[in-house]
CSV table of C-alpha atoms in Angstrom, one decimal:
chain,number,residue,atom,x,y,z
F,1,UNK,CA,87.7,101.5,98.9
F,2,UNK,CA,89.2,99.6,101.8
F,3,UNK,CA,86.4,100.8,104.1
F,4,UNK,CA,83.9,99.2,101.8
F,5,UNK,CA,85.8,96.0,101.6
F,6,UNK,CA,86.1,95.8,105.4
F,7,UNK,CA,82.4,96.2,105.6
F,8,UNK,CA,81.8,93.4,103.2
F,9,UNK,CA,84.3,91.1,105.1
F,10,UNK,CA,82.3,91.7,108.4
F,11,UNK,CA,78.9,91.1,106.8
F,12,UNK,CA,77.1,87.9,107.8
F,13,UNK,CA,76.1,86.5,104.4
F,14,UNK,CA,72.9,84.5,104.2
F,15,UNK,CA,73.2,80.8,103.4
F,16,UNK,CA,71.8,81.3,99.9
F,17,UNK,CA,74.7,83.5,99.1
F,18,UNK,CA,77.3,81.4,100.8
F,19,UNK,CA,76.1,78.4,98.8
F,20,UNK,CA,76.0,80.4,95.5
F,21,UNK,CA,77.2,78.4,92.5
F,22,UNK,CA,77.0,75.0,94.2
F,23,UNK,CA,75.3,73.5,91.1
F,24,UNK,CA,78.5,74.2,89.2
F,25,UNK,CA,80.7,71.8,91.2
F,26,UNK,CA,82.4,69.4,88.8
F,27,UNK,CA,82.1,71.7,85.8
F,28,UNK,CA,85.7,73.1,86.1
F,29,UNK,CA,89.2,71.7,86.1
F,30,UNK,CA,89.1,72.4,89.9
F,31,UNK,CA,86.2,70.0,90.6
F,32,UNK,CA,85.3,71.7,93.9
F,33,UNK,CA,85.1,75.1,92.3
F,34,UNK,CA,81.6,76.8,92.2
F,35,UNK,CA,82.7,79.8,90.2
F,36,UNK,CA,85.4,82.4,89.7
F,37,UNK,CA,86.1,85.8,91.2
F,38,UNK,CA,88.6,88.5,90.1
F,39,UNK,CA,90.8,89.7,93.0
F,40,UNK,CA,92.7,92.5,91.2
F,41,UNK,CA,95.5,90.2,90.0
F,42,UNK,CA,93.8,87.2,88.5
F,43,UNK,CA,90.6,85.2,88.2
F,44,UNK,CA,90.5,82.5,90.9
F,45,UNK,CA,88.1,79.7,91.7
F,46,UNK,CA,86.1,79.8,94.9
F,47,UNK,CA,84.8,76.6,96.7
F,48,UNK,CA,82.4,78.5,98.9
F,49,UNK,CA,81.4,82.1,98.6
F,50,UNK,CA,82.8,83.6,101.9
F,51,UNK,CA,82.7,87.2,102.9
F,52,UNK,CA,86.4,87.4,102.3
F,53,UNK,CA,86.0,86.2,98.7
F,54,UNK,CA,83.2,88.6,98.1
F,55,UNK,CA,85.2,91.5,99.5
F,56,UNK,CA,88.2,90.7,97.4
F,57,UNK,CA,86.0,90.7,94.3
F,58,UNK,CA,84.9,94.3,94.9
F,59,UNK,CA,86.5,96.8,92.5
F,60,UNK,CA,86.0,100.4,91.3
F,61,UNK,CA,86.2,101.4,87.7
F,62,UNK,CA,85.3,104.3,85.4
F,63,UNK,CA,82.8,103.4,82.7
F,64,UNK,CA,83.4,105.1,79.4
F,65,UNK,CA,80.3,106.0,77.2
F,66,UNK,CA,80.5,107.3,73.7
F,67,UNK,CA,78.1,109.4,71.6
F,68,UNK,CA,78.6,109.9,67.8
F,69,UNK,CA,79.8,113.3,66.8
F,70,UNK,CA,79.1,114.5,63.3
F,71,UNK,CA,82.2,116.5,62.4
F,72,UNK,CA,85.6,117.0,64.0
F,73,UNK,CA,84.7,120.6,64.6
F,74,UNK,CA,81.9,119.5,66.9
F,75,UNK,CA,84.5,118.5,69.5
F,76,UNK,CA,86.7,121.4,70.7
F,77,UNK,CA,90.4,121.1,71.4
F,78,UNK,CA,91.0,119.2,74.6
F,79,UNK,CA,87.6,117.4,74.5
F,80,UNK,CA,87.4,113.8,75.7
F,81,UNK,CA,86.9,111.7,72.5
F,82,UNK,CA,87.3,108.3,71.0
F,83,UNK,CA,88.5,107.7,67.5
F,84,UNK,CA,88.6,110.3,64.8
F,85,UNK,CA,91.6,112.6,64.9
F,86,UNK,CA,93.5,113.7,68.0
F,87,UNK,CA,94.1,117.2,69.3
F,88,UNK,CA,97.9,117.1,69.7
F,89,UNK,CA,100.6,119.6,70.8
F,90,UNK,CA,103.3,120.7,68.4
F,91,UNK,CA,106.1,118.3,67.9
F,92,UNK,CA,104.2,115.2,68.8
F,93,UNK,CA,105.5,112.1,67.0
F,94,UNK,CA,102.7,109.8,65.8
F,95,UNK,CA,103.6,106.2,66.9
F,96,UNK,CA,104.5,104.1,63.8
F,97,UNK,CA,101.7,102.2,62.2
F,98,UNK,CA,99.3,103.1,65.0
F,99,UNK,CA,95.6,103.8,65.2
F,100,UNK,CA,94.5,106.7,67.3
F,101,UNK,CA,92.0,105.2,69.9
F,102,UNK,CA,91.2,108.0,72.4
F,103,UNK,CA,92.1,111.2,74.2
F,104,UNK,CA,90.8,111.9,77.7
F,105,UNK,CA,90.8,115.3,79.4
F,106,UNK,CA,91.8,114.3,82.9
F,107,UNK,CA,89.7,117.1,84.4
F,108,UNK,CA,86.7,115.2,83.1
F,109,UNK,CA,87.9,112.0,84.7
F,110,UNK,CA,88.9,113.3,88.1
F,111,UNK,CA,85.5,113.5,89.7
F,112,UNK,CA,84.9,109.8,88.7
F,113,UNK,CA,88.3,108.5,89.9
F,114,UNK,CA,87.3,107.1,93.3
F,115,UNK,CA,90.8,105.9,94.2
F,116,UNK,CA,92.5,109.0,92.7
F,117,UNK,CA,94.9,106.9,90.6
F,118,UNK,CA,95.1,109.3,87.7
F,119,UNK,CA,96.5,112.8,87.4
F,120,UNK,CA,93.9,115.4,88.0
F,121,UNK,CA,94.7,117.6,85.1
F,122,UNK,CA,96.2,117.3,81.6
F,123,UNK,CA,95.5,115.0,78.6
F,124,UNK,CA,96.0,111.3,78.1
F,125,UNK,CA,96.2,109.9,74.6
F,126,UNK,CA,95.9,106.2,73.6
F,127,UNK,CA,97.3,104.7,70.4
F,128,UNK,CA,97.7,101.1,69.4
F,129,UNK,CA,99.1,99.1,66.5
F,130,UNK,CA,96.8,96.2,65.7
F,131,UNK,CA,99.5,94.4,63.7
F,132,UNK,CA,102.2,94.4,66.4
F,133,UNK,CA,99.8,94.4,69.4
F,134,UNK,CA,101.6,97.3,70.9
F,135,UNK,CA,100.2,100.4,72.6
F,136,UNK,CA,101.4,103.9,73.3
F,137,UNK,CA,100.1,106.2,76.0
F,138,UNK,CA,101.1,109.9,76.0
F,139,UNK,CA,100.5,112.1,79.0
F,140,UNK,CA,100.4,115.8,78.2
F,141,UNK,CA,100.5,118.5,80.9
F,142,UNK,CA,100.7,121.7,78.8
F,143,UNK,CA,98.2,124.3,77.7
F,144,UNK,CA,95.1,123.2,75.9
F,145,UNK,CA,95.0,126.3,73.7
F,146,UNK,CA,98.0,125.1,71.6
F,147,UNK,CA,96.4,121.8,70.7
F,148,UNK,CA,95.4,121.3,67.1
F,149,UNK,CA,93.7,118.6,65.1
F,150,UNK,CA,96.3,116.2,63.7
F,151,UNK,CA,95.7,114.1,60.6
F,152,UNK,CA,97.1,110.6,60.2
F,153,UNK,CA,100.6,110.5,58.7
F,154,UNK,CA,100.6,110.5,54.9
F,155,UNK,CA,102.6,107.3,54.7
F,156,UNK,CA,102.9,104.1,56.8
F,157,UNK,CA,99.2,103.3,57.0
F,158,UNK,CA,98.9,100.6,54.4
F,159,UNK,CA,99.0,97.8,57.0
F,160,UNK,CA,96.1,99.2,58.9
F,161,UNK,CA,93.6,98.1,56.2
F,162,UNK,CA,89.9,98.7,56.8
F,163,UNK,CA,90.7,99.7,60.5
F,164,UNK,CA,92.0,103.0,59.2
F,165,UNK,CA,88.7,104.2,57.8
F,166,UNK,CA,86.8,103.0,60.9
F,167,UNK,CA,89.1,104.7,63.3
F,168,UNK,CA,89.9,107.9,61.3
F,169,UNK,CA,86.5,108.7,59.9
F,170,UNK,CA,84.2,108.1,62.9
F,171,UNK,CA,84.5,110.1,66.1
F,172,UNK,CA,82.7,110.0,69.4
F,173,UNK,CA,82.4,112.2,72.4
F,174,UNK,CA,83.5,110.3,75.6
F,175,UNK,CA,81.8,110.7,78.9
F,176,UNK,CA,82.6,109.0,82.2
F,177,UNK,CA,80.8,107.6,85.2
F,178,UNK,CA,82.3,106.0,88.4
F,179,UNK,CA,81.0,102.6,89.2
F,180,UNK,CA,81.9,99.5,91.3
F,181,UNK,CA,81.2,95.8,90.9
F,182,UNK,CA,81.6,92.5,92.7
F,183,UNK,CA,83.5,90.7,90.0
F,184,UNK,CA,81.7,87.4,90.2
F,185,UNK,CA,79.3,86.5,87.4
F,186,UNK,CA,75.6,86.8,88.2
F,187,UNK,CA,76.2,87.5,91.9
F,188,UNK,CA,74.8,91.0,92.2
F,189,UNK,CA,71.1,90.1,92.2
F,190,UNK,CA,71.8,87.4,94.9
F,191,UNK,CA,73.2,89.9,97.4
F,192,UNK,CA,71.1,91.4,100.2
F,193,UNK,CA,69.8,95.0,99.5
F,194,UNK,CA,71.3,96.1,102.8
F,195,UNK,CA,74.8,95.1,101.7
F,196,UNK,CA,74.5,96.6,98.3
F,197,UNK,CA,73.0,99.9,99.5
F,198,UNK,CA,75.7,100.3,102.2
F,199,UNK,CA,78.6,99.6,99.8
F,200,UNK,CA,77.1,101.9,97.1
F,201,UNK,CA,76.8,104.6,99.7
F,202,UNK,CA,80.3,104.2,101.0
F,203,UNK,CA,81.7,104.5,97.5
F,204,UNK,CA,79.2,107.1,96.3
F,205,UNK,CA,78.6,105.3,93.1
F,206,UNK,CA,76.2,102.7,91.7
F,207,UNK,CA,77.0,99.0,91.7
F,208,UNK,CA,77.2,97.4,88.2
F,209,UNK,CA,76.5,93.8,87.4
F,210,UNK,CA,80.0,93.5,85.9
F,211,UNK,CA,83.2,95.5,85.5
F,212,UNK,CA,84.1,94.3,82.0
F,213,UNK,CA,83.4,96.8,79.2
F,214,UNK,CA,84.9,100.0,77.9
F,215,UNK,CA,86.4,101.3,81.1
F,216,UNK,CA,89.4,102.5,83.0
F,217,UNK,CA,90.4,100.1,85.8
F,218,UNK,CA,88.1,97.3,86.8
F,219,UNK,CA,88.2,93.7,85.5
F,220,UNK,CA,90.0,92.9,82.3
F,221,UNK,CA,88.0,91.1,79.7
F,222,UNK,CA,89.8,87.8,79.1
F,223,UNK,CA,87.6,85.5,77.1
F,224,UNK,CA,89.8,82.4,76.9
F,225,UNK,CA,90.7,82.1,80.6
F,226,UNK,CA,94.2,83.6,80.1
F,227,UNK,CA,94.3,85.1,83.6
F,228,UNK,CA,92.8,82.2,85.5
F,229,UNK,CA,94.9,80.8,88.4
F,230,UNK,CA,94.0,77.5,90.1
F,231,UNK,CA,95.3,76.6,93.5
F,232,UNK,CA,97.4,78.7,95.9
F,233,UNK,CA,99.8,80.0,93.2
F,234,UNK,CA,100.6,83.7,93.8
F,235,UNK,CA,101.7,86.3,91.2
F,236,UNK,CA,105.5,86.5,91.0
F,237,UNK,CA,105.4,90.2,90.8
F,238,UNK,CA,102.9,92.9,91.8
F,239,UNK,CA,100.0,92.9,89.2
F,240,UNK,CA,99.9,95.7,86.7
F,241,UNK,CA,97.0,98.2,86.7
F,242,UNK,CA,94.4,97.9,83.9
F,243,UNK,CA,94.7,101.5,82.7
F,244,UNK,CA,92.1,101.3,79.9
F,245,UNK,CA,90.3,98.6,78.0
F,246,UNK,CA,88.2,98.9,74.9
F,247,UNK,CA,86.2,96.6,72.7
F,248,UNK,CA,88.1,95.5,69.6
F,249,UNK,CA,87.0,92.9,67.2
F,250,UNK,CA,85.4,90.0,69.1
F,251,UNK,CA,87.1,90.9,72.4
F,252,UNK,CA,89.0,93.6,74.2
F,253,UNK,CA,92.4,95.3,74.1
F,254,UNK,CA,93.9,96.2,77.4
F,255,UNK,CA,96.5,98.9,78.2
F,256,UNK,CA,98.5,98.0,81.3
F,257,UNK,CA,100.9,100.0,83.5
F,258,UNK,CA,102.7,99.1,86.7
F,259,UNK,CA,101.4,100.7,89.9
F,260,UNK,CA,104.8,102.4,90.5
F,261,UNK,CA,104.9,103.9,87.0
F,262,UNK,CA,101.3,105.1,87.3
F,263,UNK,CA,102.1,106.8,90.6
F,264,UNK,CA,105.2,108.4,89.0
F,265,UNK,CA,103.1,109.5,85.9
F,266,UNK,CA,105.4,107.5,83.7
F,267,UNK,CA,103.5,105.9,80.8
F,268,UNK,CA,106.5,105.1,78.7
F,269,UNK,CA,106.4,101.3,79.4
F,270,UNK,CA,102.7,100.8,78.9
F,271,UNK,CA,102.0,97.4,77.3
F,272,UNK,CA,99.1,96.0,75.4
F,273,UNK,CA,97.2,92.7,75.5
F,274,UNK,CA,94.2,91.3,73.6
F,275,UNK,CA,91.7,88.6,74.3
F,276,UNK,CA,88.8,87.6,72.0
F,277,UNK,CA,86.1,85.0,71.9
């Protein structure tokens, strides 16, 4: 990833790219801003699109696609899936009042994990409580042949309302594809083909027009400007890693983990955020 960013930093951008967004001056609180870029910590304004800004906006992510499965039996134990019922090991305690969102077989994800941030084997489960805006991630490293389909708890689901039927009774097979994106709205088609082809080749993945969607890593979907920072303000602490985001309601939910805890395979302190239109 750093090699690709270094290449972008050294690339001589044409004037048409350097002046990108000039027509937007005066439209933001920062009157000199021409647009926004995501640098891995926050969305920041740029006054002129320099190669350094473009390089900082380049991020890898794993796009998640889903295809409808008819019955639970269509997905074998340990399959990567979204919604429906999870395949859990014995003794697993279902998080109180939570919806089951997804389970990912990490062997499916490993070939798509450009930065090798995730464990290469095992299962990762995602649950969230829409009423308390809390999330739970469970990392399982045991045998897959002891996993079994687990129904929702018989009690404690009243507060889930109509979400319960949507999440329990529909199930989808999940597939993954590695991608990268320059996290600046509408920039991709303005970039020289030489630059795009070289970066795509270095990363061995296609360039997407945006990194907001159902994905692991990438740019978080904040629809009310919650992560915008104006000026030279820096984050007080190292930014957490966007582990997974998924469309929910009129926006996205985000599962966050610190870089240190991700490296240590400790998902006990994962936290959840939501942003909607």
